mmCIF file of C-alpha atoms in Angstrom:
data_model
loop_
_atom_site.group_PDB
_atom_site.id
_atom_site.type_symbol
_atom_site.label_atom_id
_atom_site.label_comp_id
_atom_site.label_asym_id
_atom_site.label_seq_id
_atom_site.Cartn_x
_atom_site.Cartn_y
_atom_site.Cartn_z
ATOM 1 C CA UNK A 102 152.197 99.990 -22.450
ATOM 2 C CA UNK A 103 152.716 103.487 -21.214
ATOM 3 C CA UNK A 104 154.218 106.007 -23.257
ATOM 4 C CA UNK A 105 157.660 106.091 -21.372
ATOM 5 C CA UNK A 106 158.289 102.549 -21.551
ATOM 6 C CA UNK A 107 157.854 102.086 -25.343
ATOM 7 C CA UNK A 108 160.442 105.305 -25.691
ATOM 8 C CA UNK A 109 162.503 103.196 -23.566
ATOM 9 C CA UNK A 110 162.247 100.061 -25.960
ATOM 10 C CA UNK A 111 162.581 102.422 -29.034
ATOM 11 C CA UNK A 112 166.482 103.972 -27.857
ATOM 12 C CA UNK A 113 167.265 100.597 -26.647
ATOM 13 C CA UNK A 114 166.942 99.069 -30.195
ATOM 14 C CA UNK A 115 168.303 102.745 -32.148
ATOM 15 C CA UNK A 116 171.320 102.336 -29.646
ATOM 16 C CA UNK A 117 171.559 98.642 -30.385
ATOM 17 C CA UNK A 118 171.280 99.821 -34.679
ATOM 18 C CA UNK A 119 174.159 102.119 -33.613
ATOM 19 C CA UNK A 120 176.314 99.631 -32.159
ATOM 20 C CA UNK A 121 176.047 96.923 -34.724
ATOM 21 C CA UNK A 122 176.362 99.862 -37.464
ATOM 22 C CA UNK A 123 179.658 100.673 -35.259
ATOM 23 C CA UNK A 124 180.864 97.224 -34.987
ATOM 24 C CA UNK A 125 180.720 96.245 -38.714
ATOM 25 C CA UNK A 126 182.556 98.780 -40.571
ATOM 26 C CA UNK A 127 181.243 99.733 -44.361
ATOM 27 C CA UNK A 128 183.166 97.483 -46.336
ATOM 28 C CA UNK A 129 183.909 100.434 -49.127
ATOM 29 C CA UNK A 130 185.671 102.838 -46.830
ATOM 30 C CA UNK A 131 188.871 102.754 -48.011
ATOM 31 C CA UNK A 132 187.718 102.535 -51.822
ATOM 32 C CA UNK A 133 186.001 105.797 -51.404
ATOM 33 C CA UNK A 134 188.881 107.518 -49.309
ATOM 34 C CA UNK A 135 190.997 106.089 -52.531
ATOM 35 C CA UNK A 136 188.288 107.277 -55.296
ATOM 36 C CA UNK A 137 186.667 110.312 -53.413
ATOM 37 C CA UNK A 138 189.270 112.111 -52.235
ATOM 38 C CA UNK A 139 192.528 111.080 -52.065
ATOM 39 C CA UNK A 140 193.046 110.798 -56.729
ATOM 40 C CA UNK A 141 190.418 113.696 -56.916
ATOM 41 C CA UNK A 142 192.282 115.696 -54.940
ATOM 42 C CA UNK A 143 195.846 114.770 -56.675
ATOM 43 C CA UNK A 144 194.296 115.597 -60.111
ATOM 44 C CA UNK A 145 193.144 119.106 -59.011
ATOM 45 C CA UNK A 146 196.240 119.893 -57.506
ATOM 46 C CA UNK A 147 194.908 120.503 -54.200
ATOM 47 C CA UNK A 148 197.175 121.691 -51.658
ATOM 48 C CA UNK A 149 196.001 118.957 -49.209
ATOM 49 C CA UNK A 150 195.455 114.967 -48.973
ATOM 50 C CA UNK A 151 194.305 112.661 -46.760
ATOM 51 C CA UNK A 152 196.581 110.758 -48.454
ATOM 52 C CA UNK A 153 200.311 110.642 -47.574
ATOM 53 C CA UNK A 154 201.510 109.826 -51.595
ATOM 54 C CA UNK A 155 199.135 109.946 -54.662
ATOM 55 C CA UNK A 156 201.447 108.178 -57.549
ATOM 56 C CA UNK A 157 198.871 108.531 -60.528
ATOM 57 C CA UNK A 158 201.336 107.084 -63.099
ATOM 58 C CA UNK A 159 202.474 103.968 -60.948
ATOM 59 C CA UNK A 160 198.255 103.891 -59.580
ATOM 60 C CA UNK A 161 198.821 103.750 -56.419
ATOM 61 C CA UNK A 162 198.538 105.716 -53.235
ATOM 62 C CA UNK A 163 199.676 105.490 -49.794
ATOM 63 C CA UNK A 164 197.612 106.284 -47.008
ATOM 64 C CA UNK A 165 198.469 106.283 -42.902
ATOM 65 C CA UNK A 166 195.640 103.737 -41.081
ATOM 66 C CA UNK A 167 194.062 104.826 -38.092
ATOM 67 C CA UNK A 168 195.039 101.718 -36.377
ATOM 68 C CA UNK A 169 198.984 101.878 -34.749
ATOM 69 C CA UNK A 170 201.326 104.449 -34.733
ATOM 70 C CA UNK A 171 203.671 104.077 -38.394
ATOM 71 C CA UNK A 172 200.640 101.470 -39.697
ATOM 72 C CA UNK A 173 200.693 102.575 -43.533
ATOM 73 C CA UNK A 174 198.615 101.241 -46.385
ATOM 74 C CA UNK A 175 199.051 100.834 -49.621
ATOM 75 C CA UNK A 176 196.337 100.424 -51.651
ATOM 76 C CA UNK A 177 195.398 100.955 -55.783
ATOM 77 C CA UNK A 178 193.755 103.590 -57.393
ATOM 78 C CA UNK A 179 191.556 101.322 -59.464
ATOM 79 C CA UNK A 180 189.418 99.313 -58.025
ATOM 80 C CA UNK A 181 190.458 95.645 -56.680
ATOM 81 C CA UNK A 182 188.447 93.989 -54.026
ATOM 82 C CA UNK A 183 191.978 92.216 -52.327
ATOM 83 C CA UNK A 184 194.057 88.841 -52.916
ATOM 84 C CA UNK A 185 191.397 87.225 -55.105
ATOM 85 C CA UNK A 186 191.285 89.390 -57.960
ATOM 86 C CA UNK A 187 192.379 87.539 -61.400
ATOM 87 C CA UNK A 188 194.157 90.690 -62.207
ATOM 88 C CA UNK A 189 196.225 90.801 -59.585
ATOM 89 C CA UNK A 190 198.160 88.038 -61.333
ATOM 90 C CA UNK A 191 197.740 88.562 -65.299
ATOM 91 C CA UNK A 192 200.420 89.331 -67.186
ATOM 92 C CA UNK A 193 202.269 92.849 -66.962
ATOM 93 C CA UNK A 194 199.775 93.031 -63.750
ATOM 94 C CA UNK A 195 201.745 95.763 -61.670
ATOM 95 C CA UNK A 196 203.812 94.749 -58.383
ATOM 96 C CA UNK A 197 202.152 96.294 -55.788
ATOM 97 C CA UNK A 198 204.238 94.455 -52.718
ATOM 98 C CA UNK A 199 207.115 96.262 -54.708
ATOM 99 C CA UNK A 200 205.652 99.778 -54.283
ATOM 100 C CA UNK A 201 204.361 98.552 -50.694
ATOM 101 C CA UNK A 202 208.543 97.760 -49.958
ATOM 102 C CA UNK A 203 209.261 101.222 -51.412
ATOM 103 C CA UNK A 204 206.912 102.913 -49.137
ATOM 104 C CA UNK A 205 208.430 101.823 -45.741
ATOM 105 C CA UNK A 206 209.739 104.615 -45.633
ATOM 106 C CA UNK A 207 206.719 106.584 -44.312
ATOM 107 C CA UNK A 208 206.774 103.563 -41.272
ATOM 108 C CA UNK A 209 209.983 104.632 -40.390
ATOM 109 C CA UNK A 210 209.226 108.362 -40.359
ATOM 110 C CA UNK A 211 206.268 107.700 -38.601
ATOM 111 C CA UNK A 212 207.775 106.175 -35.678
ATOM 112 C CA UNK A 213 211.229 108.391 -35.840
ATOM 113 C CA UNK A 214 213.664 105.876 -36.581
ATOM 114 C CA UNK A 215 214.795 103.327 -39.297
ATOM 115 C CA UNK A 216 214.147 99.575 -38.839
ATOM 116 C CA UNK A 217 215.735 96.362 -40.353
ATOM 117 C CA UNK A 218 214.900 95.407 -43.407
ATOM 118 C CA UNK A 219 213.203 91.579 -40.755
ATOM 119 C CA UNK A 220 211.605 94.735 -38.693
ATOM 120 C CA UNK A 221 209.545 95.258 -41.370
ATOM 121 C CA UNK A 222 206.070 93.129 -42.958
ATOM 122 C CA UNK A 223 203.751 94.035 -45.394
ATOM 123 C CA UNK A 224 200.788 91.511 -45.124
ATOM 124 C CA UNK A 225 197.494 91.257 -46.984
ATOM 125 C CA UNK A 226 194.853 89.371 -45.615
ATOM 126 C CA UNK A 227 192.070 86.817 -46.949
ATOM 127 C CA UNK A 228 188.641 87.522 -48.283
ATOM 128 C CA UNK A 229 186.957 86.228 -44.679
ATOM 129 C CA UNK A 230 190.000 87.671 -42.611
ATOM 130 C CA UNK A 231 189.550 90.648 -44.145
ATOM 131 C CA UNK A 232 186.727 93.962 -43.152
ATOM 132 C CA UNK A 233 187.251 96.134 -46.170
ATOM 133 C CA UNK A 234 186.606 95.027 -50.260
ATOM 134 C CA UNK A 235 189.774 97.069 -51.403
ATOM 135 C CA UNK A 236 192.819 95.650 -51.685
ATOM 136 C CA UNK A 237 195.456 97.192 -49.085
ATOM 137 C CA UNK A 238 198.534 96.077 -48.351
ATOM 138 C CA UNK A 239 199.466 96.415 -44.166
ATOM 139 C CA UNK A 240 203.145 98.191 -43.826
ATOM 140 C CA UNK A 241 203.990 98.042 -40.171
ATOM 141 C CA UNK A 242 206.512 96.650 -37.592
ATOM 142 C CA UNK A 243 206.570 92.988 -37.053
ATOM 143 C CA UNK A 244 206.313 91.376 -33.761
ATOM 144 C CA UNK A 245 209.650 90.414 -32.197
ATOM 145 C CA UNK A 246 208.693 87.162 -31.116
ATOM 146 C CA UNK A 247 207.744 86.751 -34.926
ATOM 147 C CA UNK A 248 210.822 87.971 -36.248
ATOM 148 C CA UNK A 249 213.048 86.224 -33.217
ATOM 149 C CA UNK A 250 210.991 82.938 -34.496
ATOM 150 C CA UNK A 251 212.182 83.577 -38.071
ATOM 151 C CA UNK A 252 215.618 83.813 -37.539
ATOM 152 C CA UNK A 253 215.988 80.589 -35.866
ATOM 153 C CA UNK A 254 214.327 78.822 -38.523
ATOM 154 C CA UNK A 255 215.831 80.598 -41.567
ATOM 155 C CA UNK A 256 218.346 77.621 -42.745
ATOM 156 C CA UNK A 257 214.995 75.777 -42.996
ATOM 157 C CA UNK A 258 213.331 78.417 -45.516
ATOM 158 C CA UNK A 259 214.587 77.918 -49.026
ATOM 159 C CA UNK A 260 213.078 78.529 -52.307
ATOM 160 C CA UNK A 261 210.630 76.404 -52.134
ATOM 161 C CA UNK A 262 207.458 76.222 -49.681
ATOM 162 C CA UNK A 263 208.333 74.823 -46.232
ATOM 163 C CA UNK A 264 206.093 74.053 -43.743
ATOM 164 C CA UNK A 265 207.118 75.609 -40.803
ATOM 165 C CA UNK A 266 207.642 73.263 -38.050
ATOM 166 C CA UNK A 267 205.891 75.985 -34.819
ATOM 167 C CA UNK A 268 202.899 78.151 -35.082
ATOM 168 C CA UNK A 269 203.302 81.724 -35.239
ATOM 169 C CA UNK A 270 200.895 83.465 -32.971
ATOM 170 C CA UNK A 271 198.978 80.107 -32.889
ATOM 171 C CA UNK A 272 198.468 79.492 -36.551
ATOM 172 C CA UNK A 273 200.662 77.150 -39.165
ATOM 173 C CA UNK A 274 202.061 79.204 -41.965
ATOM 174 C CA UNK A 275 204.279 77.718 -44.262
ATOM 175 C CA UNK A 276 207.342 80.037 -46.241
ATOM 176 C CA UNK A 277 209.576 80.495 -48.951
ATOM 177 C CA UNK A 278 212.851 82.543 -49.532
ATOM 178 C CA UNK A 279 212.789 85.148 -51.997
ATOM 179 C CA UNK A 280 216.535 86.204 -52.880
ATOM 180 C CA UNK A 281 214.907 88.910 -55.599
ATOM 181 C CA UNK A 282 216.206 91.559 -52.902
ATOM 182 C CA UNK A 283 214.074 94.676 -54.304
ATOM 183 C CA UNK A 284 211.382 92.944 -55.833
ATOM 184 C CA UNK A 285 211.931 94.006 -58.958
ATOM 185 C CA UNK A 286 211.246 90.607 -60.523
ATOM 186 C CA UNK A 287 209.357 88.945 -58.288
ATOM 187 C CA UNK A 288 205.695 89.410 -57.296
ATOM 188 C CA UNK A 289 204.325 87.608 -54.252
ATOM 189 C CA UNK A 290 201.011 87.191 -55.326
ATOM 190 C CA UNK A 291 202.617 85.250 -58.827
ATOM 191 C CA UNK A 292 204.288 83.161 -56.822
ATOM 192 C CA UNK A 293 201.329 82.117 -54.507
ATOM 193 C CA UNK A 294 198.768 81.500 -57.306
ATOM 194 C CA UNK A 295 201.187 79.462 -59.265
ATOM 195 C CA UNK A 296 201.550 76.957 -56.618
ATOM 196 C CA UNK A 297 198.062 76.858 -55.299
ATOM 197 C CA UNK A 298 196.797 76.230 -58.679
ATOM 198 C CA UNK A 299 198.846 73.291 -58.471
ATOM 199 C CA UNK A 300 197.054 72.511 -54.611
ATOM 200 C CA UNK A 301 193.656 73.184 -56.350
ATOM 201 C CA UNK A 302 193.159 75.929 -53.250
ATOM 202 C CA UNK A 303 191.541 79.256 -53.622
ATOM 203 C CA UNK A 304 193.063 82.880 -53.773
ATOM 204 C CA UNK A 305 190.282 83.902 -52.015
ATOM 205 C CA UNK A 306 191.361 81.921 -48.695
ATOM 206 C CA UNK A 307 195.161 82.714 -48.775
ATOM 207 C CA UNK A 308 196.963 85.313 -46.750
ATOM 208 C CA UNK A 309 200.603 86.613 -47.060
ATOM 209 C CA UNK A 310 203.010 87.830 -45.309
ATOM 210 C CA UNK A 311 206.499 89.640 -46.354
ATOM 211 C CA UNK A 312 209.106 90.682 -44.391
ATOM 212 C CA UNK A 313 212.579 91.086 -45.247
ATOM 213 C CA UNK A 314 215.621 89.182 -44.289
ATOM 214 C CA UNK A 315 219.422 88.444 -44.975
ATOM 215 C CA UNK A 316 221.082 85.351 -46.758
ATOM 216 C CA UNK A 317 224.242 83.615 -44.971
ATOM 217 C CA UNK A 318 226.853 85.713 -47.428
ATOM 218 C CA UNK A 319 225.053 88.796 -45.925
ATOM 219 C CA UNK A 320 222.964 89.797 -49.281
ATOM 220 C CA UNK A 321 219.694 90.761 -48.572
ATOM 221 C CA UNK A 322 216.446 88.821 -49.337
ATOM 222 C CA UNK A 323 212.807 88.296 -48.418
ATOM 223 C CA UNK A 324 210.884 85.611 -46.537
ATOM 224 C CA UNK A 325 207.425 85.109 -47.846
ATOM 225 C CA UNK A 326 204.490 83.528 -45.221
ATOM 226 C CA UNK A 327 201.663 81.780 -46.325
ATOM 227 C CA UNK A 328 198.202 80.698 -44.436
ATOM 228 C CA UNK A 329 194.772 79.656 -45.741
ATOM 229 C CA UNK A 330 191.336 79.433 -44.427
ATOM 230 C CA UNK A 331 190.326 76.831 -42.430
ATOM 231 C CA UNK A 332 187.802 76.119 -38.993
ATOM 232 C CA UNK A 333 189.472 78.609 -36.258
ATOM 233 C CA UNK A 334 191.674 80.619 -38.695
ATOM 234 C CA UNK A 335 190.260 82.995 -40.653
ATOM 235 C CA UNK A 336 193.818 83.645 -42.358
ATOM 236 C CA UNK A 337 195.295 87.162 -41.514
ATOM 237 C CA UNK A 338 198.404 87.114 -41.351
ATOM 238 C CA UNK A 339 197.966 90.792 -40.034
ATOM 239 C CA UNK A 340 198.014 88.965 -36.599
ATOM 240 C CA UNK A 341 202.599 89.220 -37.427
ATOM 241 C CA UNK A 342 202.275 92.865 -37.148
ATOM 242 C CA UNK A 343 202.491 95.141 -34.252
ATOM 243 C CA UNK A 344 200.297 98.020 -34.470
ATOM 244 C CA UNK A 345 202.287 99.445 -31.563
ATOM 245 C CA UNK A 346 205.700 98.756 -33.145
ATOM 246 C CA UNK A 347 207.426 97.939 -30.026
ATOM 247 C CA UNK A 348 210.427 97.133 -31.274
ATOM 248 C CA UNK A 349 211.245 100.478 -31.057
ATOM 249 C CA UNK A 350 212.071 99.773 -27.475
ATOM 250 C CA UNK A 351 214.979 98.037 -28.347
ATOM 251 C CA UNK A 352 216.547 101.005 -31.068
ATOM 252 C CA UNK A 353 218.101 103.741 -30.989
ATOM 253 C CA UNK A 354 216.698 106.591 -33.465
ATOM 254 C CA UNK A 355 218.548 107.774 -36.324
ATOM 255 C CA UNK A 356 220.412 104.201 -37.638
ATOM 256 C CA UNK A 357 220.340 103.932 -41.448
ATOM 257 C CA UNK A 358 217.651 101.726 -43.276
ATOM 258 C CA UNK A 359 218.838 98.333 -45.197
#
């Protein structure tokens, strides 16, 4: 084989390397933007951060994804590989879709305007829906068909899990109202494990979904979204979100956040 031709066949397969390399993202990225820089750099005092908030005391940071335009994450600064972890739901464990709620605010900034408290989801995906072993919670805009769908089926969601009757962007979720209006009781992965405990599921295959909503005397609550693994569904309820938040399209800046 002349000398040209196995060069050929050699950048052919370094190209392909590069590709896959590309194409499957190292699974500890976000753990070492977490335990690398963004904590280092809040414990030295360091006049820049990749990350948008460092909260040391609370352990948890906030940090703006590359995906979307107001896409936020919040993620711990210990180590937690996502929904699975046991300590995610011990005892005194601490409420990180609280401090995900909190953080909306840097969404809203992001994008230059304030949204409805249903504008907004935080979502966490499953173990196989997932590409990185951290756990992150997703802040973003949902989709407006999403939130449209919600609304007409809200006297169906009560306090206990409901099946919802239509797919939302092709999958079957089921949901639960949670009238705990700033989470201050109430932690969505607590409520999840206690009931698939009782299903004999896995954490591992669950997803979730929060996004806010209102109650018919006008207080405000939550609506919590549940999927699981299964053949064609990975479970992420990511897929609720819209990276390019265009519900903006239908606002007009400067309204005052619920």
């Amino acid at each position: 084989m002349k000398r040209s031709a196995v060069l050929a066949i050699f950048a052919t397969a370094v190209a392909a390397i590069g590709a896959w390399a590309y194409l499957r993202p190292d699974p500890d990225a976000l753990w070492r933007i977490v335990s690398e820089q963004c904590v280092p750099e809040a414990q030295s005092g360091a006049a820049a951060n990749p990350c948008s908030r460092v909260d040391l005391d609370e352990g948890y940071v906030v940090f703006k994804d590359r995906n979307g335009i107001g896409q936020y994450l919040l993620m711990p600064t210990r180590h937690i590989d996502g929904i699975e972890s046991p300590e995610l739901v011990e005892p005194g464990a601490p409420n990180y879709w609280r401090d995900a709620w909190d953080a909306r605010f840097y969404l809203e900034q992001a994008i230059g305007m304030s949204l409805k408290r249903e504008e907004i989801g935080l979502a966490v995906n499953s173990a196989s829906g997932r590409s990185q072993n951290h756990l992150h919670i997703h802040i973003d805009c949902m989709q407006p068909q999403v939130t449209a769908a919600l609304a007409a089926l809200k006297t169906l969601i009560g306090e206990q899990w409901t099946d919802l009757p239509m797919p939302l962007p092709g999958h079957s979720y089921r949901a639960r109202l949670i009238v705990d209006a700033t989470l201050r009781e109430t932690d969505p992965f607590q409520l999840l494990f206690a009931d698939i405990q009782q299903r004999g599921e896995a954490m591992a295959d669950q997803t979730l979904l929060l996004t806010g909503t209102s109650l018919a005397d006008g207080r405000p609550a939550f609506i919590l979204l549940n999927d699981s693994v299964e053949p064609g569904d990975n479970a992420a309820a990511e897929e609720l979100l819209d990276h390019s938040c265009s519900v903006r399209n239908g606002h007009d800046a400067g309204q005052q956040r619920s």
